[in-house]
mmCIF file of C-alpha atoms in Angstrom:
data_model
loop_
_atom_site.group_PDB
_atom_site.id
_atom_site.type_symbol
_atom_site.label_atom_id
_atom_site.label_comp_id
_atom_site.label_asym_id
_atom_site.label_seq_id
_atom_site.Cartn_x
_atom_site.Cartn_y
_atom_site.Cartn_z
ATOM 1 C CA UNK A 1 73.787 -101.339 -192.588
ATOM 2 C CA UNK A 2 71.950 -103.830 -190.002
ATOM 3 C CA UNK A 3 71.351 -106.428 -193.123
ATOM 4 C CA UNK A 4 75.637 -106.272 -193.156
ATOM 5 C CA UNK A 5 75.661 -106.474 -189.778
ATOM 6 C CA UNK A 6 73.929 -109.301 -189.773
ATOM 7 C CA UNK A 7 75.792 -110.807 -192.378
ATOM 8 C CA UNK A 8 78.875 -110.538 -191.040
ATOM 9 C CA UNK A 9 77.692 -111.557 -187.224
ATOM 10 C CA UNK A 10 76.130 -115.091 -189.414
ATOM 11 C CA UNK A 11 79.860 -115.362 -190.881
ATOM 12 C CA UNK A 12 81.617 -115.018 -187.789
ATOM 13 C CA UNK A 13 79.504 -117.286 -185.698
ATOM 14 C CA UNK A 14 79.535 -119.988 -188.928
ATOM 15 C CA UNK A 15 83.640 -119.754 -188.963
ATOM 16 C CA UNK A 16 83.758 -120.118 -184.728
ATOM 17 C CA UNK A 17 81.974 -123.298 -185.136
ATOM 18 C CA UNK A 18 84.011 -124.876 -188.002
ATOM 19 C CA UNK A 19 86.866 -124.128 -185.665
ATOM 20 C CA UNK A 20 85.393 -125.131 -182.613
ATOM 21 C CA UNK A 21 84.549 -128.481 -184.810
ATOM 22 C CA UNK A 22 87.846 -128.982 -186.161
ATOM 23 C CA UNK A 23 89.618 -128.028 -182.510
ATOM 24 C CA UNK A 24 87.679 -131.286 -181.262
ATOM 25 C CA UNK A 25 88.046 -133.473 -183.801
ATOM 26 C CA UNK A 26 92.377 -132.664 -183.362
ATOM 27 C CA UNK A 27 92.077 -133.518 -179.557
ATOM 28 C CA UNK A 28 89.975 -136.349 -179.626
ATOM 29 C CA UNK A 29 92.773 -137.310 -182.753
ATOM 30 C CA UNK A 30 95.645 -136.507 -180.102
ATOM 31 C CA UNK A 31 94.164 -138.628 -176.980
ATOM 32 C CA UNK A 32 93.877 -141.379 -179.238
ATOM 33 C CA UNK A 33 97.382 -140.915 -180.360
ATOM 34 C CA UNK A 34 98.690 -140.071 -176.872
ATOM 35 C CA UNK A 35 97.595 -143.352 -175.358
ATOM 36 C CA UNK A 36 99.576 -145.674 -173.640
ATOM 37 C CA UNK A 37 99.055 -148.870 -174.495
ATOM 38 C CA UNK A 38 101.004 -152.337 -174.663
ATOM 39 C CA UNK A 39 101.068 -152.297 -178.316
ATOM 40 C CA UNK A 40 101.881 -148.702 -178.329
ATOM 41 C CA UNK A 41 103.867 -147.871 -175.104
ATOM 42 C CA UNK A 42 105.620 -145.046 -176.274
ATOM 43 C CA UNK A 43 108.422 -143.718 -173.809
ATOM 44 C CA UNK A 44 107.115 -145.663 -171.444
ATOM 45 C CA UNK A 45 108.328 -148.676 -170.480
ATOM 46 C CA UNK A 46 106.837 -150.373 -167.491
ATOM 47 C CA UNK A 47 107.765 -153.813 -166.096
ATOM 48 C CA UNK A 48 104.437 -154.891 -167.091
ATOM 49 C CA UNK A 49 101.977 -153.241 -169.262
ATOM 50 C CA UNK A 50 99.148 -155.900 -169.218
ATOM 51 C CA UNK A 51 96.685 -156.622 -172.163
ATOM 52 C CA UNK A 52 93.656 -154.130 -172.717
ATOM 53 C CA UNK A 53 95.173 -151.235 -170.111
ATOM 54 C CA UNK A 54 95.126 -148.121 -171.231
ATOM 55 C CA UNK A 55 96.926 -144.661 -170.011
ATOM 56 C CA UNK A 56 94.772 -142.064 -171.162
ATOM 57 C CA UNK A 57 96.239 -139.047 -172.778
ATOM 58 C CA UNK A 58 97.665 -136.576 -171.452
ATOM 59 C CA UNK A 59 100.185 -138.866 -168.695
ATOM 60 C CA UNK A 60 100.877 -136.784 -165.613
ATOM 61 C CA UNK A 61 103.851 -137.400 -164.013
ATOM 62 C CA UNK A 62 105.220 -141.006 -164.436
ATOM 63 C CA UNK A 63 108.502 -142.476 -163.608
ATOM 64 C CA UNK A 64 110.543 -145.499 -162.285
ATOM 65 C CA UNK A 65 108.515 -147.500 -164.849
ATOM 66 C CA UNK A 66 110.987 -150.426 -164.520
ATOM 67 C CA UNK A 67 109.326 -150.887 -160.833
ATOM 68 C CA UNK A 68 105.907 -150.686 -161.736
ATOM 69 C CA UNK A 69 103.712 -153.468 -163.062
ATOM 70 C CA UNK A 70 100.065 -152.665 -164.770
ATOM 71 C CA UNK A 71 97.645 -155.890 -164.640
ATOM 72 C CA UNK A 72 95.373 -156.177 -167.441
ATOM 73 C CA UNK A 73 92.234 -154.441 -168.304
ATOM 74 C CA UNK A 74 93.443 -150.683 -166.148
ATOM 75 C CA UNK A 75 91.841 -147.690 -166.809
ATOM 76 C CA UNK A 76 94.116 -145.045 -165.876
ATOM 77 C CA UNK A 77 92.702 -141.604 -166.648
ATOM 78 C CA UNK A 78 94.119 -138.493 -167.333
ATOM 79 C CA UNK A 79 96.588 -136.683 -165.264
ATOM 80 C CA UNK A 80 97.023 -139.587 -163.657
ATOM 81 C CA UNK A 81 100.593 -139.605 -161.439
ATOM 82 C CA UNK A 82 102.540 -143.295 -161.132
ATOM 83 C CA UNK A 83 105.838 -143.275 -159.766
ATOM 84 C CA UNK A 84 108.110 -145.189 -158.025
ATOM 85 C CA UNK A 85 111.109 -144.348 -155.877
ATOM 86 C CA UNK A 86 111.555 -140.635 -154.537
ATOM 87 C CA UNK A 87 113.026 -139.602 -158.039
ATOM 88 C CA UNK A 88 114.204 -140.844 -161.805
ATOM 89 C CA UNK A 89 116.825 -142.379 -162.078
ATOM 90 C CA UNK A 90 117.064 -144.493 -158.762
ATOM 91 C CA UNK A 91 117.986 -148.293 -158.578
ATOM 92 C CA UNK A 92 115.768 -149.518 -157.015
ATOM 93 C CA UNK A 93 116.200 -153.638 -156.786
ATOM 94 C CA UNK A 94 115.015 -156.517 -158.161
ATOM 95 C CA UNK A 95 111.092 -156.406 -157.023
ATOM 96 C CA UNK A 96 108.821 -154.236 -158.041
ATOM 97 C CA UNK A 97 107.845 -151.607 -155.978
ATOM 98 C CA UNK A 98 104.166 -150.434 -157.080
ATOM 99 C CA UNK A 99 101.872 -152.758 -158.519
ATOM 100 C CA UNK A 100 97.945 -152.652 -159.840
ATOM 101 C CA UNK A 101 96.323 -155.957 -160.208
ATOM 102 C CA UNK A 102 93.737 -156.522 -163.044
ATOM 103 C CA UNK A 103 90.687 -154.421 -163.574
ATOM 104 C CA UNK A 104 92.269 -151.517 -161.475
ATOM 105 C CA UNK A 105 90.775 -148.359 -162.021
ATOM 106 C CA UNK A 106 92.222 -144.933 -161.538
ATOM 107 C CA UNK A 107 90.389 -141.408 -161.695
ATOM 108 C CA UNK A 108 91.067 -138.776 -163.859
ATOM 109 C CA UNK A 109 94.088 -136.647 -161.550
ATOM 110 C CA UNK A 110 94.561 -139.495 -159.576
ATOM 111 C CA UNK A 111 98.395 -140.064 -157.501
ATOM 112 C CA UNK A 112 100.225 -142.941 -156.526
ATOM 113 C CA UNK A 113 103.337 -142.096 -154.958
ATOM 114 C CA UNK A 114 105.685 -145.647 -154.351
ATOM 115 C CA UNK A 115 108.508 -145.272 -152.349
ATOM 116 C CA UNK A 116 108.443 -148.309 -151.112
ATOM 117 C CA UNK A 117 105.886 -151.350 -151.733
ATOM 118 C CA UNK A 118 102.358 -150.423 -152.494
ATOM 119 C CA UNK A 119 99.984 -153.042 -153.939
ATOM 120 C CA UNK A 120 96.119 -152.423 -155.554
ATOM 121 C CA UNK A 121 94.019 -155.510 -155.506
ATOM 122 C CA UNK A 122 92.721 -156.342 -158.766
ATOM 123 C CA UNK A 123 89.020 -154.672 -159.224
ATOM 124 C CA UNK A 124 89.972 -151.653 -157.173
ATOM 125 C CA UNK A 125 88.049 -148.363 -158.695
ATOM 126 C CA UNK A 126 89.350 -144.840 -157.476
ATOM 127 C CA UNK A 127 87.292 -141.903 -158.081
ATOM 128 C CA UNK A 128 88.972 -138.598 -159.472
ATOM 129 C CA UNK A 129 91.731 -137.144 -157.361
ATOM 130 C CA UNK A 130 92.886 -140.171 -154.849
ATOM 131 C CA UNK A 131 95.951 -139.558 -153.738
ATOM 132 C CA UNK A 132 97.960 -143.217 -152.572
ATOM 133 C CA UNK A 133 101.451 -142.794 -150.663
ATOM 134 C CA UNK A 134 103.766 -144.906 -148.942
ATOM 135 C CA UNK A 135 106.038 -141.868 -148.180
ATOM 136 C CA UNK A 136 104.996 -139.191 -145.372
ATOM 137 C CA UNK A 137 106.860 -136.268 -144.081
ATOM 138 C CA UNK A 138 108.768 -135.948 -141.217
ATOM 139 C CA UNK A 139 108.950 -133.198 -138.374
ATOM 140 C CA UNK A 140 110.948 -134.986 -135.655
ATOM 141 C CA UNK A 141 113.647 -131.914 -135.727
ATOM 142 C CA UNK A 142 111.720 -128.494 -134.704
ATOM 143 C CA UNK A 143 114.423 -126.181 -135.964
ATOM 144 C CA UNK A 144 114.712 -127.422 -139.541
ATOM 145 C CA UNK A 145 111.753 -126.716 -142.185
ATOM 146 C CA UNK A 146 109.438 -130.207 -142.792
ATOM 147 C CA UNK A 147 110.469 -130.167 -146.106
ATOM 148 C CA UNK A 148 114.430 -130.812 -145.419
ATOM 149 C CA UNK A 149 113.723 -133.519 -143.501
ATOM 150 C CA UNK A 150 114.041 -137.133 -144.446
ATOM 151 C CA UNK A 151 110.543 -138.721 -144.604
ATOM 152 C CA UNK A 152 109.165 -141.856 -143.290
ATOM 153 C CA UNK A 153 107.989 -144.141 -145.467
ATOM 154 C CA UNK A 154 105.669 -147.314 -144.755
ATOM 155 C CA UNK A 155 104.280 -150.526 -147.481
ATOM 156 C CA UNK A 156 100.888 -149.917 -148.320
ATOM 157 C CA UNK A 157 98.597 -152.381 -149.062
ATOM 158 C CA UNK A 158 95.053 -152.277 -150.569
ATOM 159 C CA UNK A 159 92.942 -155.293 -151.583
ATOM 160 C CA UNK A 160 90.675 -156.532 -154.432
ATOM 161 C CA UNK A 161 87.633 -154.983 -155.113
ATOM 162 C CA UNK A 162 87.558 -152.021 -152.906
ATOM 163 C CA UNK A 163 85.947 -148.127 -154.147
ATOM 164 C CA UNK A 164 87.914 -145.761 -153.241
ATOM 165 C CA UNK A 165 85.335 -141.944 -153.541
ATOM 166 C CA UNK A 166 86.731 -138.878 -154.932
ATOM 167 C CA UNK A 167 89.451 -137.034 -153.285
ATOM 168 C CA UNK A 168 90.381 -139.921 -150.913
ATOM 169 C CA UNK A 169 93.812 -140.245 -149.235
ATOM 170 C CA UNK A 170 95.367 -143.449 -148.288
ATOM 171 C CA UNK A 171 98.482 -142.855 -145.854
ATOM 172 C CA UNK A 172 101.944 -144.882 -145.360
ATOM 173 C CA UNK A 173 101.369 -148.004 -143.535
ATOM 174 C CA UNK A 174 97.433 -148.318 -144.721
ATOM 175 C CA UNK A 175 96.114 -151.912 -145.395
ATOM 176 C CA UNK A 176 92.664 -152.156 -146.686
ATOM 177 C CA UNK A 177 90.963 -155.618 -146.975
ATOM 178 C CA UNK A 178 88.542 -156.892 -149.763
ATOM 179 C CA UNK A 179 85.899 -155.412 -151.057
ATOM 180 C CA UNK A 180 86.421 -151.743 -148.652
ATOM 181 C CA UNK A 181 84.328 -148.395 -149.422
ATOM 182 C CA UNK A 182 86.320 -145.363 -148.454
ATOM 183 C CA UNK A 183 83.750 -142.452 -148.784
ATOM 184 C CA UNK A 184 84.750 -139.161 -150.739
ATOM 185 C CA UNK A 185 87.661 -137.272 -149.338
ATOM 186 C CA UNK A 186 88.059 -139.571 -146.201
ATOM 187 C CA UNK A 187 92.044 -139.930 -144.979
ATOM 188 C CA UNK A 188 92.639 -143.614 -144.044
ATOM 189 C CA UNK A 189 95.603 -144.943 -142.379
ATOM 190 C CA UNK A 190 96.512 -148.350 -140.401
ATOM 191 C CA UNK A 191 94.411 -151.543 -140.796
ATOM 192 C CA UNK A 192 90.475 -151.524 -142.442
ATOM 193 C CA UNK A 193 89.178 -155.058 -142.265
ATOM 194 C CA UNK A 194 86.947 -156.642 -145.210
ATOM 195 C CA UNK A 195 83.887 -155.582 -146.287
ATOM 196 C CA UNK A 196 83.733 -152.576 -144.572
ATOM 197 C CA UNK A 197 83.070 -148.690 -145.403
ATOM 198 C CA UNK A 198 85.260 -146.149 -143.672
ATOM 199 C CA UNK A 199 84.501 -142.390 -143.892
ATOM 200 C CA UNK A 200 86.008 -139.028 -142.282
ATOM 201 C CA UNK A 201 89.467 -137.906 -141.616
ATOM 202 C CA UNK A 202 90.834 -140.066 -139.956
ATOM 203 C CA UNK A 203 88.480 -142.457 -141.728
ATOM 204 C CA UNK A 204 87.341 -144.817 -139.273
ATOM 205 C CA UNK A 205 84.786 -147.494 -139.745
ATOM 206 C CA UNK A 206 80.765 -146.400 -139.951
ATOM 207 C CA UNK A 207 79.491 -149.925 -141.473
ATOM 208 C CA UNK A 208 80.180 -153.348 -141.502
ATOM 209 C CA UNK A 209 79.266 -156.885 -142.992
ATOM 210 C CA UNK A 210 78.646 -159.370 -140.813
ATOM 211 C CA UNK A 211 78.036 -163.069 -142.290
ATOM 212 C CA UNK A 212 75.071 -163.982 -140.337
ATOM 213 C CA UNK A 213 73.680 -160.628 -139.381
ATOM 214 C CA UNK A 214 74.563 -158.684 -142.687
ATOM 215 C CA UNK A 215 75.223 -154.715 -143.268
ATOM 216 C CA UNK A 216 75.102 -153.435 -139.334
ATOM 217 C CA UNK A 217 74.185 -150.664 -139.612
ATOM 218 C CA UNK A 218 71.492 -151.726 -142.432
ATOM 219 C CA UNK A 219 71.745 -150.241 -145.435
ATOM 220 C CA UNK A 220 68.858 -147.079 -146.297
ATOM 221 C CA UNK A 221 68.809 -148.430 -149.976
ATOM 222 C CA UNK A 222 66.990 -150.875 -151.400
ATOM 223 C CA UNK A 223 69.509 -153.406 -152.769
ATOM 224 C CA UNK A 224 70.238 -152.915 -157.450
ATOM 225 C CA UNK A 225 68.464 -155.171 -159.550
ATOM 226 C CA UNK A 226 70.791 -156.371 -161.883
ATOM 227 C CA UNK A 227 70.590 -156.370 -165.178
ATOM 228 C CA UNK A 228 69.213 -159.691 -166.566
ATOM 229 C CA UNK A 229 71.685 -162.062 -168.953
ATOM 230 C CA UNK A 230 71.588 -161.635 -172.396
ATOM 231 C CA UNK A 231 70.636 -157.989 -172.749
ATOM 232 C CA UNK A 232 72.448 -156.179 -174.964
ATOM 233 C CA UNK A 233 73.528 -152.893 -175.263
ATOM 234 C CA UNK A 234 71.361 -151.552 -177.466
ATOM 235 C CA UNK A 235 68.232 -153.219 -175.360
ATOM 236 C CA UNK A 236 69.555 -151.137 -172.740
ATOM 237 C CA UNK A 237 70.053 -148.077 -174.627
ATOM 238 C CA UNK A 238 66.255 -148.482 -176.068
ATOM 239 C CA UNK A 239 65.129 -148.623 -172.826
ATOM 240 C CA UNK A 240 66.673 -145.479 -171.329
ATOM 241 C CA UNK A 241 65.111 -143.728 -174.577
ATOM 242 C CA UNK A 242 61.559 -144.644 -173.268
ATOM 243 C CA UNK A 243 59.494 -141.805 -171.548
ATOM 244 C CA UNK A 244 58.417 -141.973 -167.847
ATOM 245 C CA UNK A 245 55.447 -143.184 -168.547
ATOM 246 C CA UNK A 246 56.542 -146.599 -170.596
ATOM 247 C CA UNK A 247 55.296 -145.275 -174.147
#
C-alpha cells in the first residue's frame, strides 16, 4: 500500500507540473499576443503610437485614445491606466490632451488621468503605482457629498528625464523641471525646479544641484562607474557569473 501511495503521490506531482508548465507557456503566449504595439494596435487607436512602444498585456483602463500621443521607445507596463477626458466618448478638440515624449517609462499599475493638458518629458521613468492627474475633487459646497461635485482641474506638466519612485502622486497644477527625483510615495503639487529631489507629502524639496557648488546637501554615495564602451552583454553577464572572490 505505501509503494501505491507513492506511486500515485509521483503521478500527481508529475501531472501538476506539466500543467503548471503548459499554464506558463499560454500566458507568456497571451502577453505576447495582447501587446499593443504600432504594428499591432489592436482596438486601440491612439493619435500617435510611436515606433518601438509597447503596451504590455493586460491594458488597464484606456480611453480617449484620439487625444493621446505615445513617443517612441515607451514602456508601458501592465495595468497601466491612460485616459483622457472625464469619460469615452467626449469631444474633446483639436490638441491633444495627454502626451508622453520618447523613452517614457510607466510602472506596472501605473495612472494617468488627463482631463485637461498633461505632458511627460521624454526619458521620464515611473516606478509601479504613480498615479498622474490633472483633475482633483472639489468640496467648496458642505452639504453635498465630494463626489457630486464638479472637480477642478489644472495642466500638468512634467519634464525630461525625471524618476518618479513607486507609489508617487503628482497633483493638478504640478510642473516638474528636468531631470527631478520624486522619492517613493511622495505627493507633489505646484512648481519643482530642475535637478532637484523632492520627498514627503507634500513633497517639498530635500536636495539640490547647484552648478558651481554641486549636490547641497552632498550626496552619501559614492558616484556609479559606468560601464565602459564596447562591452557587450554577454561580457556583462560573464562577469556577474564570477564568484566574490574573482575566480
Amino acid at each position: 500500500m505505501p509503494k501505491n501511495r507513492n506511486t500515485f503521490s509521483s503521478l500527481t506531482t508529475w501531472r501538476r507540473r506539466v500543467l503548471a508548465s503548459a499554464v506558463h507557456r499560454g500566458w507568456r503566449w497571451v502577453q505576447e499576443a495582447g501587446a499593443v504595439t504600432a504594428e499591432h494596435p489592436g482596438r486601440l487607436r491612439f493619435r500617435r503610437l510611436g515606433s518601438g512602444t509597447r503596451l504590455a498585456f493586460p491594458q488597464g483602463t484606456v480611453f480617449g485614445e484620439a487625444w493621446i500621443e505615445l513617443g517612441d521607445h515607451c514602456i508601458i507596463g501592465e495595468q497601466v491606466t491612460l485616459t483622457a477626458g472625464m469619460m469615452p466618448g467626449l469631444d474633446l478638440g483639436a490638441d491633444p490632451i495627454l502626451t508622453l515624449g520618447n523613452g517614457v517609462v510607466l510602472g506596472r499599475g501605473s495612472h494617468v488621468i488627463a482631463d485637461t493638458r498633461v505632458t511627460i518629458g521624454s526619458d521620464t521613468y515611473c516606478g509601479p503605482y504613480v498615479y498622474i492627474t490633472s483633475t482633483n475633487h472639489s468640496y467648496d459646497d458642505p452639504h453635498q457629498p465630494v463626489g457630486k461635485q464638479w472637480p477642478r482641474t489644472e495642466p500638468v506638466e512634467i519634464g525630461p528625464g525625471c524618476w518618479l519612485g513607486t507609489g508617487a502622486v503628482v497633483l493638478p497644477g504640478a510642473r516638474l523641471g528636468r531631470n527631478v527625483v520624486v522619492a517613493a510615495g511622495a505627493v507633489v503639487r505646484g512648481e519643482v525646479p530642475d535637478h532637484s529631489v523632492v520627498a514627503g507629502a507634500p513633497a517639498r524639496v530635500v536636495r539640490s544641484w547647484h552648478p558651481v557648488r554641486g549636490w547641497e546637501p552632498p550626496l552619501r554615495t559614492p558616484t556609479p562607474v559606468p560601464i565602459p564602451e564596447g562591452v557587450t552583454p554577454e561580457q556583462l553577464l560573464a562577469l556577474a557569473d564570477l564568484e566574490p572572490d574573482g575566480s
